[in-house]
Coordinates of C-alpha atoms in Angstrom, one line a residue:
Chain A
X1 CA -2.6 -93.9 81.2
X2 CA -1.7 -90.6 83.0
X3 CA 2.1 -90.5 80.9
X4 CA -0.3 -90.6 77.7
X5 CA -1.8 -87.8 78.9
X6 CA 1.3 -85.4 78.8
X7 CA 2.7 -86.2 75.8
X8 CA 1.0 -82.9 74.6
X9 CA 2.2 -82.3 71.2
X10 CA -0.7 -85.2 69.7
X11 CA -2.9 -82.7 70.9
X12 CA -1.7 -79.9 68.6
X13 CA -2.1 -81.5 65.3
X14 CA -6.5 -81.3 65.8
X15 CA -6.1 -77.8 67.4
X16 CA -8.5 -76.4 65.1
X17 CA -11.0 -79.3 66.7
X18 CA -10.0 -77.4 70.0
X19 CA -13.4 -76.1 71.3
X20 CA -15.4 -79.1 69.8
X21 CA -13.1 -81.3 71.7
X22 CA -13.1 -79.3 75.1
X23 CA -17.0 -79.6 75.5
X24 CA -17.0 -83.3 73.9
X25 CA -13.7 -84.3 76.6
X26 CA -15.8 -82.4 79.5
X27 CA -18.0 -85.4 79.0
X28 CA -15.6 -88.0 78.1
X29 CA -13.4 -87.4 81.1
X30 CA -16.5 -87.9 83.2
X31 CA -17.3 -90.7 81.6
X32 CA -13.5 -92.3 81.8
X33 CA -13.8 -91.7 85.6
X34 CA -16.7 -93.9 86.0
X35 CA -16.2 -96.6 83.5
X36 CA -13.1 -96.5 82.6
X37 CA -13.5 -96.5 79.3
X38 CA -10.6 -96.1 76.7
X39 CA -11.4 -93.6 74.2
X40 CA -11.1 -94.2 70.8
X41 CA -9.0 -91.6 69.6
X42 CA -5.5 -91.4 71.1
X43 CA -5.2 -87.6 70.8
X44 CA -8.3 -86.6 72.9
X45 CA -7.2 -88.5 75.7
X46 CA -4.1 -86.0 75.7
X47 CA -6.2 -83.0 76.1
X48 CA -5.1 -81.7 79.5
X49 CA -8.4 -82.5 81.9
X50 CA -7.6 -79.4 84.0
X51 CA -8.0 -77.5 81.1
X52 CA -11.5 -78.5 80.4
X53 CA -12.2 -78.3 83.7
X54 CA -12.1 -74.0 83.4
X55 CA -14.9 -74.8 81.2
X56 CA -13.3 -71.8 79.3
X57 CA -12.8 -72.2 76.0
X58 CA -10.1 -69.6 75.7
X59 CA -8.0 -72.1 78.0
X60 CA -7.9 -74.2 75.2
X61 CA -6.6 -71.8 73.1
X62 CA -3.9 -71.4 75.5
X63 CA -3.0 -74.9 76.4
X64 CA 0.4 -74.2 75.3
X65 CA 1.0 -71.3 77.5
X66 CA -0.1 -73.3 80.6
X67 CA 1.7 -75.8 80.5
X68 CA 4.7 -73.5 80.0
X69 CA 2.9 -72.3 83.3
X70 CA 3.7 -75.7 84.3
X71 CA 7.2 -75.6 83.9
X72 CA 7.2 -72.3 85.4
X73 CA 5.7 -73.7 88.1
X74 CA 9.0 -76.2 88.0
X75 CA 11.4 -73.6 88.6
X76 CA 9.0 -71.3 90.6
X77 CA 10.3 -71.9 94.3
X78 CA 7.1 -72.0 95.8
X79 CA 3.3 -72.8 94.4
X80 CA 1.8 -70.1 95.7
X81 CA 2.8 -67.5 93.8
X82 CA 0.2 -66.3 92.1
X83 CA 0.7 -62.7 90.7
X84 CA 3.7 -63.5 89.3
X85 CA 2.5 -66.8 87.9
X86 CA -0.3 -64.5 86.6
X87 CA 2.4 -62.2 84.8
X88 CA 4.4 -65.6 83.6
X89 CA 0.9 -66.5 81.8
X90 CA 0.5 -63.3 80.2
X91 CA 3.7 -62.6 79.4
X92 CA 3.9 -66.5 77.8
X93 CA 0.6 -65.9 75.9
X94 CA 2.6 -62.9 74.0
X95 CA 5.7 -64.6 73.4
X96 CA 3.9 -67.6 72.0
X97 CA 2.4 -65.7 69.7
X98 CA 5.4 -64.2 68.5
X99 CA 7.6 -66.8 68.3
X100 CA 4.7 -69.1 66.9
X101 CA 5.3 -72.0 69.3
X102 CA 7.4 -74.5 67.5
X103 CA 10.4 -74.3 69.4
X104 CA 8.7 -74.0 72.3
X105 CA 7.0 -76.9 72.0
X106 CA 10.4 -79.0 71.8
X107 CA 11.3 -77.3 74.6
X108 CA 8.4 -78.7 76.6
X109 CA 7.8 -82.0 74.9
X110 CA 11.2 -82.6 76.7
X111 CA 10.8 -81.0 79.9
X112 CA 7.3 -82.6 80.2
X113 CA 8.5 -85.6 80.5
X114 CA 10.1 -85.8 83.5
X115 CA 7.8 -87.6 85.9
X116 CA 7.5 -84.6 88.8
X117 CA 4.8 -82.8 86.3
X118 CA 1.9 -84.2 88.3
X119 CA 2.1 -82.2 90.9
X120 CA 3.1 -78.6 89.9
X121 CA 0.5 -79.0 87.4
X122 CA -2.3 -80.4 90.7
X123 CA -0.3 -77.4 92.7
X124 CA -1.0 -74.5 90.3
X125 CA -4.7 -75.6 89.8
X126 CA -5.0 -75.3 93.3
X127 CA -3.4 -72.3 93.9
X128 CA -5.7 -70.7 91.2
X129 CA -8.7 -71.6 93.3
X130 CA -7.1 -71.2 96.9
X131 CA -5.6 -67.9 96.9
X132 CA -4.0 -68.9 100.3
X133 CA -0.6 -67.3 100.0
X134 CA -2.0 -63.6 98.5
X135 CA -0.6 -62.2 101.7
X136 CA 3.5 -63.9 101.1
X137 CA 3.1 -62.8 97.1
X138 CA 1.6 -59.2 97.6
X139 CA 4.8 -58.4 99.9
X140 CA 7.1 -59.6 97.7
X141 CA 5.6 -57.8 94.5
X142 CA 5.9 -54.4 96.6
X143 CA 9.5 -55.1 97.5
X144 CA 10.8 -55.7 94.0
X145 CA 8.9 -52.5 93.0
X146 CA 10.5 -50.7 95.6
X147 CA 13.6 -51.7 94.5
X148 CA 13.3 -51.1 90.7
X149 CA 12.0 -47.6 91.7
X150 CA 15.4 -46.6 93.8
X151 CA 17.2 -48.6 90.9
X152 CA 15.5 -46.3 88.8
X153 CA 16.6 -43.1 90.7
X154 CA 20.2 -43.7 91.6
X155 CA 20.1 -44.5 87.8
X156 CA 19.0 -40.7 86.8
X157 CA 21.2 -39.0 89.6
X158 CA 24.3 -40.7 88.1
X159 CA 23.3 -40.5 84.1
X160 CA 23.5 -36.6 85.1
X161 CA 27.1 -36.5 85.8
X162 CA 28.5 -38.8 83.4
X163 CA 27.6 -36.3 80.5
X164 CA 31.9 -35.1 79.6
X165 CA 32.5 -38.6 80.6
X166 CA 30.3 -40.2 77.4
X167 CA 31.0 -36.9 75.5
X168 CA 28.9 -34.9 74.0
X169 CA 26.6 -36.9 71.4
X170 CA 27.4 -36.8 67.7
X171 CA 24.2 -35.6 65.5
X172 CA 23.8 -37.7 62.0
X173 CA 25.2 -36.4 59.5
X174 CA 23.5 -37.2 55.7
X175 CA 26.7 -38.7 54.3
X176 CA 26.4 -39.5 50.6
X177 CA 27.1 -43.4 50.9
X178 CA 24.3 -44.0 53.3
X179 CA 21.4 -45.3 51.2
X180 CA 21.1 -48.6 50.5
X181 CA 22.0 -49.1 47.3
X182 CA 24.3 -45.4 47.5
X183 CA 28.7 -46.2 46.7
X184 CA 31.2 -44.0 48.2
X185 CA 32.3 -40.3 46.6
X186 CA 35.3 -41.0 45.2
X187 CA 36.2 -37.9 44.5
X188 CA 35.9 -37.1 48.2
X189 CA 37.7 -40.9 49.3
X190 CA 40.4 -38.9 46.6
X191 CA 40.6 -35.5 48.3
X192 CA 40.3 -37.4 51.9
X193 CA 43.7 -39.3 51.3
X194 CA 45.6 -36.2 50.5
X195 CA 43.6 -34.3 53.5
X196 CA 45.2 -37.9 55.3
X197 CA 48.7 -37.7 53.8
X198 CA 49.2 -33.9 54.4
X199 CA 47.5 -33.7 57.9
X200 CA 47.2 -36.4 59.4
X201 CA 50.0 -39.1 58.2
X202 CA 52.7 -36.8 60.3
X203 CA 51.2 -38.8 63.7
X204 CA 48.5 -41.7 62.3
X205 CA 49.7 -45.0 60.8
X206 CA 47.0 -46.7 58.3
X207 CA 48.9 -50.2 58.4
X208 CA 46.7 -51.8 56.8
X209 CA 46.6 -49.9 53.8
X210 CA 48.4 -50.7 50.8
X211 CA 49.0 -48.6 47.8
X212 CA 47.3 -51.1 45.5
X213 CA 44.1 -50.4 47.4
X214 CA 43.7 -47.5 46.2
X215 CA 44.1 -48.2 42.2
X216 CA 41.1 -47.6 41.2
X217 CA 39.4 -46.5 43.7
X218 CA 41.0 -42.7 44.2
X219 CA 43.9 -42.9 42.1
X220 CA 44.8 -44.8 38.8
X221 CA 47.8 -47.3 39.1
X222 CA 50.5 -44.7 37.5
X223 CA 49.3 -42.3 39.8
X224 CA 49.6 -44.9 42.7
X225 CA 52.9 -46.3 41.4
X226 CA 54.3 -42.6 41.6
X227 CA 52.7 -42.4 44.9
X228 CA 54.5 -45.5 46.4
X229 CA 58.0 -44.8 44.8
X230 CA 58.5 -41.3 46.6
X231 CA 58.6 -42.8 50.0
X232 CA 61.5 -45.2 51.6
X233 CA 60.8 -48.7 52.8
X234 CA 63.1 -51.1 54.6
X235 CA 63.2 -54.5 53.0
X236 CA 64.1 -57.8 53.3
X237 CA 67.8 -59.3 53.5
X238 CA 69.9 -59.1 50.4
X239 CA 72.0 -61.8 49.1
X240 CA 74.8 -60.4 52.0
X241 CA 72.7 -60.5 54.6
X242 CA 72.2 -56.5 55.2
X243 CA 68.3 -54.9 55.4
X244 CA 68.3 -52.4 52.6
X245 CA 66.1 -49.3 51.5
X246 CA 64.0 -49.2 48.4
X247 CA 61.2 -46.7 46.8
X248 CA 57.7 -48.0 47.7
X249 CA 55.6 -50.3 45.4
X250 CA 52.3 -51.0 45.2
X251 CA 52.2 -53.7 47.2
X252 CA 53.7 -51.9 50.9
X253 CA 51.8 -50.5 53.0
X254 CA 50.7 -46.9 54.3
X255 CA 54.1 -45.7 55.7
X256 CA 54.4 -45.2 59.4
X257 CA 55.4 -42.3 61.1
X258 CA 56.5 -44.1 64.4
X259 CA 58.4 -47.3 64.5
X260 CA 56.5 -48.8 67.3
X261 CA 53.8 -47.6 69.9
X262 CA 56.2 -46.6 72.3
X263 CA 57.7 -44.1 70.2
X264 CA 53.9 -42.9 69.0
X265 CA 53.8 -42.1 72.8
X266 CA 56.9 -40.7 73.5
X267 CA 56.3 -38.0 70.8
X268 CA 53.0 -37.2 71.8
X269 CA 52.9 -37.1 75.6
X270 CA 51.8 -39.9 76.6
X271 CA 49.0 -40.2 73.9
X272 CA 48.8 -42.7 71.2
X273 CA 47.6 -41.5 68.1
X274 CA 45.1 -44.7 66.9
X275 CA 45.8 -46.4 63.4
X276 CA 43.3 -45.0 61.1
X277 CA 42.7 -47.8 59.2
X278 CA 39.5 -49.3 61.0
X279 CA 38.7 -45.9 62.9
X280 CA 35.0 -45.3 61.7
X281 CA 34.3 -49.1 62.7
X282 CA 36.4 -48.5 66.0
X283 CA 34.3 -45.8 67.5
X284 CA 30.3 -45.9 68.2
X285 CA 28.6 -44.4 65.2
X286 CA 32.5 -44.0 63.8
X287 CA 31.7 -41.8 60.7
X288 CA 29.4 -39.0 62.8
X289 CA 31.9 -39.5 65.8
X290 CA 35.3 -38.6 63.3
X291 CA 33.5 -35.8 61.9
X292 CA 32.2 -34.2 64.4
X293 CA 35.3 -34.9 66.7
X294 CA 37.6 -33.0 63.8
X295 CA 34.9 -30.0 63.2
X296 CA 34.3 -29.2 66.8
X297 CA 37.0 -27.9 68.9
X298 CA 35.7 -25.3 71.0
X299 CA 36.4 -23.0 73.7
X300 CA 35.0 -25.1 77.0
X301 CA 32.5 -24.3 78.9
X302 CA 32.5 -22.2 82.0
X303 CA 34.0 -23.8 85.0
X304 CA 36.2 -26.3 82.6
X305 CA 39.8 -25.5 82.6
X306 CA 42.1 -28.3 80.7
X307 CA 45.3 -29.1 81.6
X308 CA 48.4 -27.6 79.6
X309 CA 48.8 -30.6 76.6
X310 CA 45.1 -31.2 76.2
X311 CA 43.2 -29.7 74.2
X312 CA 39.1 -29.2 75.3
X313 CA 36.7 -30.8 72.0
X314 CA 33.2 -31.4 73.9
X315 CA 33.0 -34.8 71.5
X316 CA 35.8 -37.1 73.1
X317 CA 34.7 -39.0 75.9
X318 CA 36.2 -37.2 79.1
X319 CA 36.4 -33.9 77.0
X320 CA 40.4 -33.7 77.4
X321 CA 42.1 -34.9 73.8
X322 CA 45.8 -34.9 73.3
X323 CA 45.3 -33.8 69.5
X324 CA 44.9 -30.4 68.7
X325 CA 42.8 -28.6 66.1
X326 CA 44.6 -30.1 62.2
X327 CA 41.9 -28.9 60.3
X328 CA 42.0 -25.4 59.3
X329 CA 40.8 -23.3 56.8
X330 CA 42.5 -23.6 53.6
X331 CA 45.4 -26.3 55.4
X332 CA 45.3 -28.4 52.2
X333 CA 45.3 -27.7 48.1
X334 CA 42.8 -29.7 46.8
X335 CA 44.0 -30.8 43.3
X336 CA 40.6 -30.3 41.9
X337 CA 40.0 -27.0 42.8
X338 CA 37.7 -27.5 45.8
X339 CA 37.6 -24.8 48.4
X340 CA 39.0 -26.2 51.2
X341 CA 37.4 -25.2 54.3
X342 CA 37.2 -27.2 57.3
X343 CA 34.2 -28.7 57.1
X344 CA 35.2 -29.9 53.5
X345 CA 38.5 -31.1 54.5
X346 CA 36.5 -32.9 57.4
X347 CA 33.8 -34.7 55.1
X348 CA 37.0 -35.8 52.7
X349 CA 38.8 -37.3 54.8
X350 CA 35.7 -38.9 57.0
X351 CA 34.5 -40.5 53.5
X352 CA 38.7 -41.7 53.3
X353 CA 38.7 -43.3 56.6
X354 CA 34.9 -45.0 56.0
X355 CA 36.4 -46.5 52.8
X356 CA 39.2 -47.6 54.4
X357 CA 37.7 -49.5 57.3
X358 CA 34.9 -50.7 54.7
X359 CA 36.4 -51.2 51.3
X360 CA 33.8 -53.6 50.4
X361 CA 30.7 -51.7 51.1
X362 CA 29.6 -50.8 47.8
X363 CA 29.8 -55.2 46.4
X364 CA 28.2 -55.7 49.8
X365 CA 25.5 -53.7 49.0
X366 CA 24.7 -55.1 45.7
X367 CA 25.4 -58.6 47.1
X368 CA 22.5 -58.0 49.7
X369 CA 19.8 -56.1 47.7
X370 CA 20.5 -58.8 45.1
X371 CA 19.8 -61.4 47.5
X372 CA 17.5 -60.4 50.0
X373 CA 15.2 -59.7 46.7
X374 CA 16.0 -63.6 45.4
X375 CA 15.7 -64.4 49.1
X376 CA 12.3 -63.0 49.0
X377 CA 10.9 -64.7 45.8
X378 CA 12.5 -67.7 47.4
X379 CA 10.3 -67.0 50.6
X380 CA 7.0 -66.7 48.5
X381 CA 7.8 -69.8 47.0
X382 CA 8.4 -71.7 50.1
X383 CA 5.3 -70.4 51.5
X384 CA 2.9 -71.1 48.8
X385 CA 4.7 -74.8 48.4
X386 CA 4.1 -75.4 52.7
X387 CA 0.9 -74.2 52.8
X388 CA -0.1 -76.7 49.5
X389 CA 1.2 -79.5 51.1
X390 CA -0.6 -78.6 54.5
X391 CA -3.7 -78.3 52.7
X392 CA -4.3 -81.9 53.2
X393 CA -3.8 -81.7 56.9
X394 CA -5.6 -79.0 57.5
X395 CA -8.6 -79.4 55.4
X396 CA -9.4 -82.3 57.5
X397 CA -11.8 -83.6 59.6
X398 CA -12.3 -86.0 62.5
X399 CA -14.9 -87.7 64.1
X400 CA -15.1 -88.3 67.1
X401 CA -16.5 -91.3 69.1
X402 CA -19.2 -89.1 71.0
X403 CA -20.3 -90.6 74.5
X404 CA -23.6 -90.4 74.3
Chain B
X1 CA 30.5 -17.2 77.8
X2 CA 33.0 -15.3 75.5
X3 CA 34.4 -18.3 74.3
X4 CA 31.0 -19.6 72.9
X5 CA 30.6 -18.0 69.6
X6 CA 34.5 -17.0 69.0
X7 CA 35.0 -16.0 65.5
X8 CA 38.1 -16.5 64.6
X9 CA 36.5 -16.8 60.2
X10 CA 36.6 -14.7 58.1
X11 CA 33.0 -13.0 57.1
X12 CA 33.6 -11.9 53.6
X13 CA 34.1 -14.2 50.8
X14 CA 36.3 -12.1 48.6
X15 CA 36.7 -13.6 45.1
X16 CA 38.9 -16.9 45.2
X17 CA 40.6 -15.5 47.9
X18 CA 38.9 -16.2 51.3
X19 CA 36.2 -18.9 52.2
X20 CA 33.9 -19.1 54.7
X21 CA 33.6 -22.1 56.6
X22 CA 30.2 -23.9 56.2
X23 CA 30.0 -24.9 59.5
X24 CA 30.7 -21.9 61.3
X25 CA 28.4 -20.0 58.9
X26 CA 25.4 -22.6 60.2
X27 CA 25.8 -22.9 63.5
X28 CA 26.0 -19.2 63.7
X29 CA 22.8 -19.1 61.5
X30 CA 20.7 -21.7 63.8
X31 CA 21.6 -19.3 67.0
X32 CA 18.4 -18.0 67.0
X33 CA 16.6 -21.2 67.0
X34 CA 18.7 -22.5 70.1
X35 CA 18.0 -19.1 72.3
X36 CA 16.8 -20.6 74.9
X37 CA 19.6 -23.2 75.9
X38 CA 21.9 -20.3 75.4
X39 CA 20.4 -18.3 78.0
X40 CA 20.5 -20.8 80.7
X41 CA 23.9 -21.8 79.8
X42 CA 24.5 -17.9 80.1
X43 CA 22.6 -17.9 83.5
X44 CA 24.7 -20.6 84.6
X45 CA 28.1 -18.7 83.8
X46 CA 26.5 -16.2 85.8
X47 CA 25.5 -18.2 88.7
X48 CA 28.7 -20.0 89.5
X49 CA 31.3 -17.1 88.6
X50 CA 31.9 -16.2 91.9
X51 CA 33.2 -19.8 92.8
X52 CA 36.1 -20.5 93.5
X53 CA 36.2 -24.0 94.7
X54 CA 36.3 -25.4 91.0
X55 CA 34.1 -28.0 90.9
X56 CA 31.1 -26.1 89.3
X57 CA 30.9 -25.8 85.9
X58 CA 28.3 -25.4 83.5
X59 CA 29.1 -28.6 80.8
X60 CA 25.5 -29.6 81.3
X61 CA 23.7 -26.3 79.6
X62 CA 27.0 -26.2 77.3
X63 CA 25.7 -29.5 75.8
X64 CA 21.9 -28.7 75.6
X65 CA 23.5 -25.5 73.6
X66 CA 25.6 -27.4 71.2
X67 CA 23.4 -30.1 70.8
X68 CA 20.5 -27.8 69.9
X69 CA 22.9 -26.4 67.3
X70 CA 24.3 -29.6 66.1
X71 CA 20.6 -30.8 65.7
X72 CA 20.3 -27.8 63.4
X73 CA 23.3 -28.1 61.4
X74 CA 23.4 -31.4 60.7
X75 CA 20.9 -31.9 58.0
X76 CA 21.7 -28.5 55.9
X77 CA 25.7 -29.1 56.3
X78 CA 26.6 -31.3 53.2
X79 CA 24.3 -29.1 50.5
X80 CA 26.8 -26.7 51.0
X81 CA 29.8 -29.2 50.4
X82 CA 31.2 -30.6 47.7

């Protein structure tokens, strides 16, 4: 008879009877202890006597949240800890209600049944009513405050000096391709290559660019063909065996300006310049990070003094970067006609690199407005169609053998 | 201090000849709206230029600066971009 009594879930499916049942079980339990009497339906038997014990109603409400209490109390090292056990209940009551209780209730259907539930269950009753160990609990609530509070502190006096050391934060900048249904510039990812090619392509690979990515996206595939065939690429053995040179096609990639990391660092004192090709994905808020990182080289503050090599720009982490100033006033021709300032040059070749770590952006964004709308629909339908064929259930009603 | 508002652009925009940067031209415009982190970080030049030990430096009111300027450039930058 007791296991019947845990196997909780039966309960759930007449919550809605929940308050009728907690007045009616008051009297059936009493009447079970005297006559032993077996009830006639199944479910009310399962309604957890402490419960209607409180005489509360709004325990029954709850009777999910205490017998999570109950498995609290499982892993709880001792019973008598009732603040925190207090501050379990709560903070159950408000998960429960947002995460709607279903997989919380597999969760205890399965630790419920392990036969030691008896007694935590008798325990925490008991230490709701004794209040024995306030004393113990009080102590230790006071110590864990005390050590949040100098957590707290030691946190604040450090965040103060780590300020180069994260770098200056970026603002957020309104680029064009932010909204959610907003493409790329194209004209800018256009300008932004050469920006790349003339400035930047002296000490940054973009490996994983190939020419063809860019037909039809900046250039058109003559213009990309011409592109390709002015630089030099090392291919594959020939019929003799020998590695030979060829113009560029379509299909290689981004030429490299250093054969291999090494060299990168040897050329630049130490420093390796990054690949390009993922960069706005590579940094923390990549596309505000680039840009401002390019546009703000400034004379440091007072008391800074850089090192001869590094150049001061209050946005790199540590505020000591190996590249120096590219972008200049009028560095670049745009073919277009553009004036090229720095800030231009800077957007340009920020919308470049964002294409070229996210190429797909624009289908991806048609893709999800598409189907998070069909999703949607899909989602009213689902919840019109569950709630029909819950009608029946829930428009219900039992009755109850009433001791009388 | 001198370093903080160097300007090293060119003011007039003679026809298709010269540009002004955008930037430069904004953050210079939002000074007056970011007064007040300026002067501390002016006071703070003030206060530790008679040190010579080298750890004191003012990054910390340099940031509040720039990041009051930043804050104020940001939004108006790209209308004035192509």
């Amino acid at each position: 008879m007791k296991d019947t009594c845990h196997q909780i879930p039966k309960q759930l499916v007449i919550r809605r009877e929940k308050a009728q049942d907690c007045v009616v079980e008051k009297l059936g339990s009493i009447s079970f202890t005297l006559a032993h009497r077996p009830k006639r339906v199944i479910q009310s038997s399962c309604v957890k006597q402490p419960l209607c014990h409180r005489g509360t109603t709004i325990f029954s409400r709850f009777s999910i949240s205490s017998s999570i209490v109950s498995v609290a109390d499982l892993v709880v090292p001792f019973p008598g800890e009732t603040l925190s056990l207090r501050c379990g209940l709560i903070w159950c009551e408000a998960l429960i209600k947002m995460v709607g209780g279903g997989v919380i209730q597999q969760i205890l259907r399965r630790k419920l049944h392990s036969p030691s539930l008896a007694t935590p269950v008798r325990s925490w009753f008991s230490s709701k009513t004794a209040h024995v160990d306030t004393g113990s609990s009080g102590v230790r609530a006071f110590a864990l405050l005390g050590a949040g509070v100098t957590g707290l502190l030691s946190f604040s006096t450090v965040a103060s000096a780590d300020e180069a050391e994260h770098g200056l934060a970026c603002p957020d900048y309104p680029w064009p391709h932010d909204g959610i249904l907003s493409s790329y510039d194209h004209a800018s990812i256009r300008r932004g290559h050469q920006v790349y090619q003339q400035v930047c392509a002296s000490c940054h690979s973009m490996s994983l660019i190939s020419y063809r990515d860019l037909v039809g996206v900046a250039y058109t595939e003559e213009e990309a063909k011409a592109m390709a065939a002015e630089i030099e690429v090392v291919d594959g053995p020939n019929d003799e065996g020998e590695m030979f040179t060829r113009p560029g096609k379509l299909s290689d990639r981004l030429p490299q300006p250093y054969a291999n990391e090494s060299a990168a660092r040897f050329a630049n004192g130490g420093a390796y310049p990054p690949d390009l090709s993922l960069i706005t994905k590579a940094r923390h808020n990549g596309q505000n990070y680039v840009f401002a990182l390019l546009t703000g080289y400034r004379d440091p503050p007072a008391g800074i003094s850089i090192r001869e090599g590094l150049h001061y720009n209050p946005y790199f982490p540590g505020g000591a970067i190996a590249m120096p100033k590219m972008l200049n006033d009028e560095a670049v021709e745009y073919e277009d006609g553009v004036p090229a300032t720095e800030a231009q040059m800077g957007k340009d070749v920020v919308s470049f690199l964002s294409w070229a770590a996210e190429p797909e952006m624009e289908e991806r964004k048609l893709m999800g407005f598409k189907w998070i709308f069909l999703l949607s629909l899909a989602l009213l339908q689902a919840a019109y169609y569950r709630r029909l064929k819950w009608s029946v259930l829930k428009s219900r009603k039992l009755v109850l053998d009433v001791v009388n | 201090m001198n370093g903080l508002l160097s300007l090293n652009r060119k003011h007039i925009f003679l026809a298709d000849d010269e540009v002004v940067d955008p930037k430069k031209y904004l953050e210079e415009s939002c000074n007056p709206k970011c007064v007040k982190p300026l002067l501390e970080y002016q006071a703070c030049v003030k206060r530790i230029q008679g040190d010579d030990s080298g750890h004191k430096h003012c990054t910390g009111q340099y940031f509040d600066y720039w990041q009051c300027i930043d804050k104020c450039v940001a939004p108006k930058l790209f209308t004035k971009l192509k």
